PDB file of C-alpha atoms in Angstrom:
ATOM      1  CA  UNK A   1      59.731  55.497  68.507  1.00  0.00           C
ATOM      2  CA  UNK A   2      62.164  58.254  67.573  1.00  0.00           C
ATOM      3  CA  UNK A   3      64.928  58.719  70.143  1.00  0.00           C
ATOM      4  CA  UNK A   4      66.521  61.679  68.372  1.00  0.00           C
ATOM      5  CA  UNK A   5      64.938  64.773  66.922  1.00  0.00           C
ATOM      6  CA  UNK A   6      66.464  67.217  64.540  1.00  0.00           C
ATOM      7  CA  UNK A   7      67.342  70.674  65.786  1.00  0.00           C
ATOM      8  CA  UNK A   8      64.543  72.166  63.686  1.00  0.00           C
ATOM      9  CA  UNK A   9      62.024  69.870  65.443  1.00  0.00           C
ATOM     10  CA  UNK A  10      63.052  70.938  68.972  1.00  0.00           C
ATOM     11  CA  UNK A  11      60.875  73.292  70.953  1.00  0.00           C
ATOM     12  CA  UNK A  12      62.294  76.770  71.810  1.00  0.00           C
ATOM     13  CA  UNK A  13      62.408  76.160  75.566  1.00  0.00           C
ATOM     14  CA  UNK A  14      64.363  72.935  75.032  1.00  0.00           C
ATOM     15  CA  UNK A  15      67.039  74.818  73.083  1.00  0.00           C
ATOM     16  CA  UNK A  16      67.274  77.504  75.770  1.00  0.00           C
ATOM     17  CA  UNK A  17      67.698  74.885  78.496  1.00  0.00           C
ATOM     18  CA  UNK A  18      70.452  73.052  76.605  1.00  0.00           C
ATOM     19  CA  UNK A  19      72.297  76.245  75.720  1.00  0.00           C
ATOM     20  CA  UNK A  20      72.001  77.558  79.273  1.00  0.00           C
ATOM     21  CA  UNK A  21      73.576  74.403  80.695  1.00  0.00           C
ATOM     22  CA  UNK A  22      76.692  74.600  78.506  1.00  0.00           C
ATOM     23  CA  UNK A  23      78.410  77.453  80.414  1.00  0.00           C
ATOM     24  CA  UNK A  24      77.829  75.655  83.705  1.00  0.00           C
ATOM     25  CA  UNK A  25      79.613  72.581  82.347  1.00  0.00           C
ATOM     26  CA  UNK A  26      82.740  74.680  81.764  1.00  0.00           C
ATOM     27  CA  UNK A  27      82.491  76.417  85.158  1.00  0.00           C
ATOM     28  CA  UNK A  28      81.703  73.225  87.095  1.00  0.00           C
ATOM     29  CA  UNK A  29      85.325  71.961  87.513  1.00  0.00           C
ATOM     30  CA  UNK A  30      86.401  75.339  88.864  1.00  0.00           C
ATOM     31  CA  UNK A  31      83.402  75.527  91.201  1.00  0.00           C
ATOM     32  CA  UNK A  32      84.134  72.051  92.530  1.00  0.00           C
ATOM     33  CA  UNK A  33      87.796  72.912  93.124  1.00  0.00           C
ATOM     34  CA  UNK A  34      86.911  76.165  94.917  1.00  0.00           C
ATOM     35  CA  UNK A  35      84.305  74.369  97.028  1.00  0.00           C
ATOM     36  CA  UNK A  36      86.649  71.570  98.088  1.00  0.00           C
ATOM     37  CA  UNK A  37      89.832  73.620  98.511  1.00  0.00           C
ATOM     38  CA  UNK A  38      88.457  76.959  99.760  1.00  0.00           C
ATOM     39  CA  UNK A  39      84.808  76.991 100.809  1.00  0.00           C
ATOM     40  CA  UNK A  40      84.666  73.789 102.865  1.00  0.00           C
ATOM     41  CA  UNK A  41      87.961  74.492 104.715  1.00  0.00           C
ATOM     42  CA  UNK A  42      86.778  78.029 105.489  1.00  0.00           C
ATOM     43  CA  UNK A  43      83.491  76.693 106.880  1.00  0.00           C
ATOM     44  CA  UNK A  44      85.526  74.405 109.112  1.00  0.00           C
ATOM     45  CA  UNK A  45      87.643  77.407 110.212  1.00  0.00           C
ATOM     46  CA  UNK A  46      84.453  79.271 111.174  1.00  0.00           C
ATOM     47  CA  UNK A  47      83.324  76.255 113.194  1.00  0.00           C
ATOM     48  CA  UNK A  48      86.679  75.910 114.950  1.00  0.00           C
ATOM     49  CA  UNK A  49      86.668  79.594 115.900  1.00  0.00           C
ATOM     50  CA  UNK A  50      83.834  78.862 118.371  1.00  0.00           C
ATOM     51  CA  UNK A  51      85.478  75.816 119.951  1.00  0.00           C
ATOM     52  CA  UNK A  52      88.541  75.173 122.071  1.00  0.00           C
ATOM     53  CA  UNK A  53      91.301  73.469 120.089  1.00  0.00           C
ATOM     54  CA  UNK A  54      92.512  71.470 123.107  1.00  0.00           C
ATOM     55  CA  UNK A  55      89.274  70.249 124.673  1.00  0.00           C
ATOM     56  CA  UNK A  56      86.907  70.631 121.741  1.00  0.00           C
ATOM     57  CA  UNK A  57      84.367  72.406 123.957  1.00  0.00           C
ATOM     58  CA  UNK A  58      82.128  75.176 122.695  1.00  0.00           C
ATOM     59  CA  UNK A  59      83.443  78.517 124.004  1.00  0.00           C
ATOM     60  CA  UNK A  60      81.305  80.971 122.054  1.00  0.00           C
ATOM     61  CA  UNK A  61      83.028  84.283 121.326  1.00  0.00           C
ATOM     62  CA  UNK A  62      85.851  83.705 123.808  1.00  0.00           C
ATOM     63  CA  UNK A  63      88.407  83.185 121.018  1.00  0.00           C
ATOM     64  CA  UNK A  64      87.344  86.443 119.374  1.00  0.00           C
ATOM     65  CA  UNK A  65      87.658  88.361 122.653  1.00  0.00           C
ATOM     66  CA  UNK A  66      91.133  86.872 123.135  1.00  0.00           C
ATOM     67  CA  UNK A  67      92.129  88.075 119.668  1.00  0.00           C
ATOM     68  CA  UNK A  68      90.822  91.603 120.256  1.00  0.00           C
ATOM     69  CA  UNK A  69      92.723  91.794 123.567  1.00  0.00           C
ATOM     70  CA  UNK A  70      95.963  90.637 121.960  1.00  0.00           C
ATOM     71  CA  UNK A  71      98.491  93.477 121.575  1.00  0.00           C
ATOM     72  CA  UNK A  72     100.176  91.812 118.595  1.00  0.00           C
ATOM     73  CA  UNK A  73      96.835  91.581 116.793  1.00  0.00           C
ATOM     74  CA  UNK A  74      96.076  95.270 117.363  1.00  0.00           C
ATOM     75  CA  UNK A  75      99.541  96.215 116.102  1.00  0.00           C
ATOM     76  CA  UNK A  76      99.277  93.986 113.024  1.00  0.00           C
ATOM     77  CA  UNK A  77      95.715  95.093 112.239  1.00  0.00           C
ATOM     78  CA  UNK A  78      96.690  98.771 112.534  1.00  0.00           C
ATOM     79  CA  UNK A  79      99.734  98.339 110.288  1.00  0.00           C
ATOM     80  CA  UNK A  80      97.703  96.404 107.706  1.00  0.00           C
ATOM     81  CA  UNK A  81      94.944  99.045 107.666  1.00  0.00           C
ATOM     82  CA  UNK A  82      97.564 101.793 107.345  1.00  0.00           C
ATOM     83  CA  UNK A  83      99.280  99.941 104.499  1.00  0.00           C
ATOM     84  CA  UNK A  84      96.004  99.494 102.600  1.00  0.00           C
ATOM     85  CA  UNK A  85      94.935 103.117 103.184  1.00  0.00           C
ATOM     86  CA  UNK A  86      98.274 104.412 101.858  1.00  0.00           C
ATOM     87  CA  UNK A  87      98.960 101.987  99.025  1.00  0.00           C
ATOM     88  CA  UNK A  88      95.584 101.657  97.312  1.00  0.00           C
ATOM     89  CA  UNK A  89      95.068 105.388  96.513  1.00  0.00           C
ATOM     90  CA  UNK A  90      98.708 105.794  95.446  1.00  0.00           C
ATOM     91  CA  UNK A  91      98.527 102.709  93.246  1.00  0.00           C
ATOM     92  CA  UNK A  92      95.283 103.792  91.583  1.00  0.00           C
ATOM     93  CA  UNK A  93      96.589 107.300  90.835  1.00  0.00           C
ATOM     94  CA  UNK A  94     100.051 106.257  89.614  1.00  0.00           C
ATOM     95  CA  UNK A  95      98.773 103.421  87.438  1.00  0.00           C
ATOM     96  CA  UNK A  96      96.076 105.645  85.892  1.00  0.00           C
ATOM     97  CA  UNK A  97      98.582 108.395  85.087  1.00  0.00           C
ATOM     98  CA  UNK A  98     100.908 105.804  83.606  1.00  0.00           C
ATOM     99  CA  UNK A  99      98.069 104.313  81.532  1.00  0.00           C
ATOM    100  CA  UNK A 100      97.157 107.741  80.149  1.00  0.00           C
ATOM    101  CA  UNK A 101     100.799 108.377  79.296  1.00  0.00           C
ATOM    102  CA  UNK A 102     101.214 105.013  77.572  1.00  0.00           C
ATOM    103  CA  UNK A 103      97.918 105.466  75.729  1.00  0.00           C
ATOM    104  CA  UNK A 104      99.289 108.675  74.219  1.00  0.00           C
ATOM    105  CA  UNK A 105     102.100 106.650  72.561  1.00  0.00           C
ATOM    106  CA  UNK A 106      99.901 104.284  70.595  1.00  0.00           C
ATOM    107  CA  UNK A 107     102.671 103.009  68.323  1.00  0.00           C
ATOM    108  CA  UNK A 108     104.904 101.994  71.275  1.00  0.00           C
ATOM    109  CA  UNK A 109     102.071 100.722  73.491  1.00  0.00           C
ATOM    110  CA  UNK A 110     103.060  97.050  73.230  1.00  0.00           C
ATOM    111  CA  UNK A 111     106.657  97.763  74.276  1.00  0.00           C
ATOM    112  CA  UNK A 112     105.538  99.777  77.302  1.00  0.00           C
ATOM    113  CA  UNK A 113     103.074  97.083  78.380  1.00  0.00           C
ATOM    114  CA  UNK A 114     105.772  94.423  78.360  1.00  0.00           C
ATOM    115  CA  UNK A 115     108.282  96.644  80.143  1.00  0.00           C
ATOM    116  CA  UNK A 116     105.982  97.576  83.015  1.00  0.00           C
ATOM    117  CA  UNK A 117     104.878  93.963  83.540  1.00  0.00           C
ATOM    118  CA  UNK A 118     108.452  92.746  84.090  1.00  0.00           C
ATOM    119  CA  UNK A 119     108.334  93.333  87.895  1.00  0.00           C
ATOM    120  CA  UNK A 120     105.563  90.744  88.194  1.00  0.00           C
ATOM    121  CA  UNK A 121     107.776  88.135  86.523  1.00  0.00           C
ATOM    122  CA  UNK A 122     110.707  88.647  88.906  1.00  0.00           C
ATOM    123  CA  UNK A 123     110.738  86.212  91.867  1.00  0.00           C
ATOM    124  CA  UNK A 124     110.089  87.770  95.264  1.00  0.00           C
ATOM    125  CA  UNK A 125     113.409  86.513  96.631  1.00  0.00           C
ATOM    126  CA  UNK A 126     115.269  88.338  93.856  1.00  0.00           C
ATOM    127  CA  UNK A 127     113.320  91.524  94.560  1.00  0.00           C
ATOM    128  CA  UNK A 128     114.239  91.357  98.248  1.00  0.00           C
ATOM    129  CA  UNK A 129     117.905  90.880  97.425  1.00  0.00           C
ATOM    130  CA  UNK A 130     117.700  93.914  95.151  1.00  0.00           C
ATOM    131  CA  UNK A 131     116.111  96.012  97.916  1.00  0.00           C
ATOM    132  CA  UNK A 132     118.802  94.913 100.359  1.00  0.00           C
ATOM    133  CA  UNK A 133     121.512  96.002  97.941  1.00  0.00           C
ATOM    134  CA  UNK A 134     119.802  99.381  97.491  1.00  0.00           C
ATOM    135  CA  UNK A 135     118.369 100.103 100.952  1.00  0.00           C
ATOM    136  CA  UNK A 136     120.816  98.370 103.291  1.00  0.00           C
ATOM    137  CA  UNK A 137     122.628 100.547 105.839  1.00  0.00           C
ATOM    138  CA  UNK A 138     125.728 100.202 103.631  1.00  0.00           C
ATOM    139  CA  UNK A 139     123.719 100.033 100.406  1.00  0.00           C
ATOM    140  CA  UNK A 140     123.669 102.120  97.270  1.00  0.00           C
ATOM    141  CA  UNK A 141     121.077 104.609  98.487  1.00  0.00           C
ATOM    142  CA  UNK A 142     123.053 105.459 101.615  1.00  0.00           C
ATOM    143  CA  UNK A 143     126.207 105.817  99.534  1.00  0.00           C
ATOM    144  CA  UNK A 144     124.347 108.362  97.405  1.00  0.00           C
ATOM    145  CA  UNK A 145     123.149 110.170 100.556  1.00  0.00           C
ATOM    146  CA  UNK A 146     126.765 110.192 101.804  1.00  0.00           C
ATOM    147  CA  UNK A 147     127.830 112.005  98.643  1.00  0.00           C
ATOM    148  CA  UNK A 148     125.221 114.653  99.448  1.00  0.00           C
ATOM    149  CA  UNK A 149     126.539 114.982 102.983  1.00  0.00           C
ATOM    150  CA  UNK A 150     123.548 113.295 104.669  1.00  0.00           C
ATOM    151  CA  UNK A 151     123.847 110.712 107.440  1.00  0.00           C
ATOM    152  CA  UNK A 152     123.206 107.044 106.538  1.00  0.00           C
ATOM    153  CA  UNK A 153     119.761 105.643 107.335  1.00  0.00           C
ATOM    154  CA  UNK A 154     118.832 102.083 108.290  1.00  0.00           C
ATOM    155  CA  UNK A 155     115.998 101.709 105.794  1.00  0.00           C
ATOM    156  CA  UNK A 156     115.356  98.026 106.589  1.00  0.00           C
ATOM    157  CA  UNK A 157     115.061  98.252 110.384  1.00  0.00           C
ATOM    158  CA  UNK A 158     113.463 101.562 111.306  1.00  0.00           C
ATOM    159  CA  UNK A 159     110.191 103.420 110.858  1.00  0.00           C
ATOM    160  CA  UNK A 160     111.262 104.036 107.251  1.00  0.00           C
ATOM    161  CA  UNK A 161     110.931 100.317 106.548  1.00  0.00           C
ATOM    162  CA  UNK A 162     107.229 100.936 105.997  1.00  0.00           C
ATOM    163  CA  UNK A 163     108.090 103.312 103.138  1.00  0.00           C
ATOM    164  CA  UNK A 164     110.320 100.641 101.573  1.00  0.00           C
ATOM    165  CA  UNK A 165     107.464  98.137 101.741  1.00  0.00           C
ATOM    166  CA  UNK A 166     105.053 100.616 100.152  1.00  0.00           C
ATOM    167  CA  UNK A 167     107.565 101.311  97.395  1.00  0.00           C
ATOM    168  CA  UNK A 168     107.972  97.578  96.800  1.00  0.00           C
ATOM    169  CA  UNK A 169     104.217  97.093  96.476  1.00  0.00           C
ATOM    170  CA  UNK A 170     103.813 100.012  94.081  1.00  0.00           C
ATOM    171  CA  UNK A 171     106.806  98.963  92.001  1.00  0.00           C
ATOM    172  CA  UNK A 172     105.443  95.463  91.536  1.00  0.00           C
ATOM    173  CA  UNK A 173     101.729  96.156  90.961  1.00  0.00           C
ATOM    174  CA  UNK A 174     101.648  99.439  89.039  1.00  0.00           C
ATOM    175  CA  UNK A 175     102.269  97.761  85.674  1.00  0.00           C
ATOM    176  CA  UNK A 176      99.469  95.236  86.191  1.00  0.00           C
ATOM    177  CA  UNK A 177      96.948  97.933  87.104  1.00  0.00           C
ATOM    178  CA  UNK A 178      98.151 100.017  84.172  1.00  0.00           C
ATOM    179  CA  UNK A 179      97.141  97.193  81.803  1.00  0.00           C
ATOM    180  CA  UNK A 180      93.680  97.086  83.371  1.00  0.00           C
ATOM    181  CA  UNK A 181      93.301 100.865  83.005  1.00  0.00           C
ATOM    182  CA  UNK A 182      94.366 100.632  79.356  1.00  0.00           C
ATOM    183  CA  UNK A 183      91.721  98.009  78.662  1.00  0.00           C
ATOM    184  CA  UNK A 184      89.097 100.354  80.098  1.00  0.00           C
ATOM    185  CA  UNK A 185      90.400 103.328  78.132  1.00  0.00           C
ATOM    186  CA  UNK A 186      90.350 101.438  74.828  1.00  0.00           C
ATOM    187  CA  UNK A 187      86.729 100.411  75.495  1.00  0.00           C
ATOM    188  CA  UNK A 188      85.606 104.064  75.409  1.00  0.00           C
ATOM    189  CA  UNK A 189      84.323 105.060  71.969  1.00  0.00           C
ATOM    190  CA  UNK A 190      86.701 107.431  70.111  1.00  0.00           C
ATOM    191  CA  UNK A 191      83.632 109.168  68.674  1.00  0.00           C
ATOM    192  CA  UNK A 192      82.941 110.699  72.093  1.00  0.00           C
ATOM    193  CA  UNK A 193      86.352 112.351  72.126  1.00  0.00           C
ATOM    194  CA  UNK A 194      85.954 113.572  68.559  1.00  0.00           C
ATOM    195  CA  UNK A 195      82.553 115.110  69.297  1.00  0.00           C
ATOM    196  CA  UNK A 196      83.854 116.771  72.476  1.00  0.00           C
ATOM    197  CA  UNK A 197      86.885 118.145  70.641  1.00  0.00           C
ATOM    198  CA  UNK A 198      84.679 119.586  67.916  1.00  0.00           C
ATOM    199  CA  UNK A 199      82.584 121.285  70.605  1.00  0.00           C
ATOM    200  CA  UNK A 200      85.749 122.891  71.960  1.00  0.00           C
ATOM    201  CA  UNK A 201      86.340 120.728  75.049  1.00  0.00           C
ATOM    202  CA  UNK A 202      89.903 120.801  76.323  1.00  0.00           C
ATOM    203  CA  UNK A 203      92.033 117.872  77.485  1.00  0.00           C
ATOM    204  CA  UNK A 204      91.008 118.217  81.144  1.00  0.00           C
ATOM    205  CA  UNK A 205      87.339 118.522  80.246  1.00  0.00           C
ATOM    206  CA  UNK A 206      87.534 115.400  78.081  1.00  0.00           C
ATOM    207  CA  UNK A 207      89.234 113.531  80.914  1.00  0.00           C
ATOM    208  CA  UNK A 208      86.722 114.471  83.632  1.00  0.00           C
ATOM    209  CA  UNK A 209      83.606 114.310  81.430  1.00  0.00           C
ATOM    210  CA  UNK A 210      84.406 111.275  79.238  1.00  0.00           C
ATOM    211  CA  UNK A 211      87.425 109.269  80.386  1.00  0.00           C
ATOM    212  CA  UNK A 212      86.812 109.208  84.123  1.00  0.00           C
ATOM    213  CA  UNK A 213      83.063 108.330  83.953  1.00  0.00           C
ATOM    214  CA  UNK A 214      83.835 105.653  81.369  1.00  0.00           C
ATOM    215  CA  UNK A 215      86.453 104.098  83.666  1.00  0.00           C
ATOM    216  CA  UNK A 216      84.151 103.685  86.685  1.00  0.00           C
ATOM    217  CA  UNK A 217      83.506  99.956  86.104  1.00  0.00           C
ATOM    218  CA  UNK A 218      87.228  99.418  85.595  1.00  0.00           C
ATOM    219  CA  UNK A 219      87.962 101.390  88.763  1.00  0.00           C
ATOM    220  CA  UNK A 220      85.832  98.991  90.814  1.00  0.00           C
ATOM    221  CA  UNK A 221      87.650  95.950  89.419  1.00  0.00           C
ATOM    222  CA  UNK A 222      91.094  97.478  89.951  1.00  0.00           C
ATOM    223  CA  UNK A 223      90.251  98.578  93.496  1.00  0.00           C
ATOM    224  CA  UNK A 224      89.081  95.109  94.504  1.00  0.00           C
ATOM    225  CA  UNK A 225      92.092  93.390  92.916  1.00  0.00           C
ATOM    226  CA  UNK A 226      94.484  95.900  94.473  1.00  0.00           C
ATOM    227  CA  UNK A 227      92.871  95.346  97.864  1.00  0.00           C
ATOM    228  CA  UNK A 228      93.317  91.592  97.586  1.00  0.00           C
ATOM    229  CA  UNK A 229      96.892  91.941  96.303  1.00  0.00           C
ATOM    230  CA  UNK A 230      97.768  94.186  99.250  1.00  0.00           C
ATOM    231  CA  UNK A 231      97.431  91.141 101.526  1.00  0.00           C
ATOM    232  CA  UNK A 232     100.095  89.314  99.492  1.00  0.00           C
ATOM    233  CA  UNK A 233     102.872  91.709 100.456  1.00  0.00           C
ATOM    234  CA  UNK A 234     103.739  89.391 103.361  1.00  0.00           C
ATOM    235  CA  UNK A 235     106.401  87.642 101.287  1.00  0.00           C
ATOM    236  CA  UNK A 236     108.427  90.809 100.835  1.00  0.00           C
ATOM    237  CA  UNK A 237     108.006  91.848 104.469  1.00  0.00           C
ATOM    238  CA  UNK A 238     108.871  88.360 105.687  1.00  0.00           C
ATOM    239  CA  UNK A 239     112.032  88.068 103.601  1.00  0.00           C
ATOM    240  CA  UNK A 240     113.152  91.550 104.639  1.00  0.00           C
ATOM    241  CA  UNK A 241     112.559  91.220 108.398  1.00  0.00           C
ATOM    242  CA  UNK A 242     111.798  87.574 109.155  1.00  0.00           C
ATOM    243  CA  UNK A 243     109.141  86.392 111.622  1.00  0.00           C
ATOM    244  CA  UNK A 244     109.470  89.491 113.781  1.00  0.00           C
ATOM    245  CA  UNK A 245     110.373  92.473 111.568  1.00  0.00           C
ATOM    246  CA  UNK A 246     110.368  96.115 112.547  1.00  0.00           C
ATOM    247  CA  UNK A 247     107.076  97.007 114.225  1.00  0.00           C
ATOM    248  CA  UNK A 248     106.200  99.370 111.363  1.00  0.00           C
ATOM    249  CA  UNK A 249     105.774  96.432 108.935  1.00  0.00           C
ATOM    250  CA  UNK A 250     104.449  93.776 111.318  1.00  0.00           C
ATOM    251  CA  UNK A 251     101.359  92.727 109.336  1.00  0.00           C
ATOM    252  CA  UNK A 252      98.466  90.367 109.951  1.00  0.00           C
ATOM    253  CA  UNK A 253     100.224  87.784 107.798  1.00  0.00           C
ATOM    254  CA  UNK A 254     103.178  87.819 110.206  1.00  0.00           C
ATOM    255  CA  UNK A 255     100.795  87.323 113.099  1.00  0.00           C
ATOM    256  CA  UNK A 256      98.996  84.390 111.473  1.00  0.00           C
ATOM    257  CA  UNK A 257     102.313  82.810 110.500  1.00  0.00           C
ATOM    258  CA  UNK A 258     103.562  83.030 114.099  1.00  0.00           C
ATOM    259  CA  UNK A 259     100.293  81.694 115.484  1.00  0.00           C
ATOM    260  CA  UNK A 260     100.499  78.792 113.038  1.00  0.00           C
ATOM    261  CA  UNK A 261     104.066  78.028 114.131  1.00  0.00           C
ATOM    262  CA  UNK A 262     102.941  78.085 117.788  1.00  0.00           C
ATOM    263  CA  UNK A 263      99.830  75.990 116.964  1.00  0.00           C
ATOM    264  CA  UNK A 264      97.483  78.664 118.373  1.00  0.00           C
ATOM    265  CA  UNK A 265      94.601  77.284 116.354  1.00  0.00           C
ATOM    266  CA  UNK A 266      91.939  79.063 118.431  1.00  0.00           C
ATOM    267  CA  UNK A 267      93.280  82.562 117.834  1.00  0.00           C
ATOM    268  CA  UNK A 268      94.310  81.794 114.257  1.00  0.00           C
ATOM    269  CA  UNK A 269      90.800  80.675 113.253  1.00  0.00           C
ATOM    270  CA  UNK A 270      89.112  83.614 114.971  1.00  0.00           C
ATOM    271  CA  UNK A 271      91.563  86.074 113.400  1.00  0.00           C
ATOM    272  CA  UNK A 272      91.086  84.534 109.951  1.00  0.00           C
ATOM    273  CA  UNK A 273      87.298  84.856 110.226  1.00  0.00           C
ATOM    274  CA  UNK A 274      87.585  88.491 111.319  1.00  0.00           C
ATOM    275  CA  UNK A 275      89.949  89.280 108.456  1.00  0.00           C
ATOM    276  CA  UNK A 276      87.688  87.584 105.888  1.00  0.00           C
ATOM    277  CA  UNK A 277      84.668  89.440 107.289  1.00  0.00           C
ATOM    278  CA  UNK A 278      86.397  92.825 107.022  1.00  0.00           C
ATOM    279  CA  UNK A 279      87.516  92.183 103.426  1.00  0.00           C
ATOM    280  CA  UNK A 280      84.013  90.990 102.497  1.00  0.00           C
ATOM    281  CA  UNK A 281      82.401  94.090 104.022  1.00  0.00           C
ATOM    282  CA  UNK A 282      84.857  96.376 102.217  1.00  0.00           C
ATOM    283  CA  UNK A 283      84.074  94.756  98.875  1.00  0.00           C
ATOM    284  CA  UNK A 284      80.308  94.979  99.536  1.00  0.00           C
ATOM    285  CA  UNK A 285      80.628  98.675 100.436  1.00  0.00           C
ATOM    286  CA  UNK A 286      82.605  99.326  97.259  1.00  0.00           C
ATOM    287  CA  UNK A 287      80.030  97.468  95.184  1.00  0.00           C
ATOM    288  CA  UNK A 288      77.183  99.422  96.782  1.00  0.00           C
ATOM    289  CA  UNK A 289      78.980 102.704  96.204  1.00  0.00           C
ATOM    290  CA  UNK A 290      79.597 101.887  92.534  1.00  0.00           C
ATOM    291  CA  UNK A 291      76.002 100.742  92.195  1.00  0.00           C
ATOM    292  CA  UNK A 292      74.799 104.144  93.404  1.00  0.00           C
ATOM    293  CA  UNK A 293      77.178 105.881  91.007  1.00  0.00           C
ATOM    294  CA  UNK A 294      75.810 103.830  88.108  1.00  0.00           C
ATOM    295  CA  UNK A 295      72.212 104.703  89.052  1.00  0.00           C
ATOM    296  CA  UNK A 296      73.048 108.406  89.276  1.00  0.00           C
ATOM    297  CA  UNK A 297      74.544 108.300  85.806  1.00  0.00           C
TER     298      UNK A 297
END
């Protein structure tokens, strides 16, 4: 009895099954890690959000109602929504303009890529120290304003602190998004630009008729990644203002950190589920919108 058959003797469906299983073997360790470290703990968080942490009794949506009635949650949720609504459009526009500018200097593209990625390599603690030197009440920026005859401003403990946080986010993430835009731009066939130029299309026409439609898949990826990265700004806000910073930058991450320190497991689990649900719905809406755009094209 032959236990081994040559490749030429195998049936076509047997080859397809063996080749189809190979990618899953590479993905399996990552899937197992995500399941054990992310999915299963999140399922437990969902379960805990319907129970009392002290008595273990089922309380239904009581924890969710408590979260919605919490003033700190409403403040943090409003600030987080405001931060996302301001930062994401600015980041997309600035990074795209920067990518177009860098793409025009093809010979120096590698130097520009490395330069604009440096902010991601700098530790957050060092960035915060830099901002304190620049934006402190006695910092460099106020010294410059004093030379112009303007009054000093407390950038790190006023309503303007929100602007500092937005600037910090843009400064750190613009280079990363620029690289993603460049990858999308280089994927567009140069023949399209040559044909459009021969037909007399100007720079703006080539951008809106060729570049922008060709970057739609890249735009979806960048938007989702930027949305997820916007929830990581807690480190900068925490190091600038501590557990209870100025109300303008009191984010959901501050709230969850304080609830964790106070062992408010009920509210923390309910808030985490609500936050995950909102992010999931936003991503689904974006995917549906891009799906419609692709069908229209």
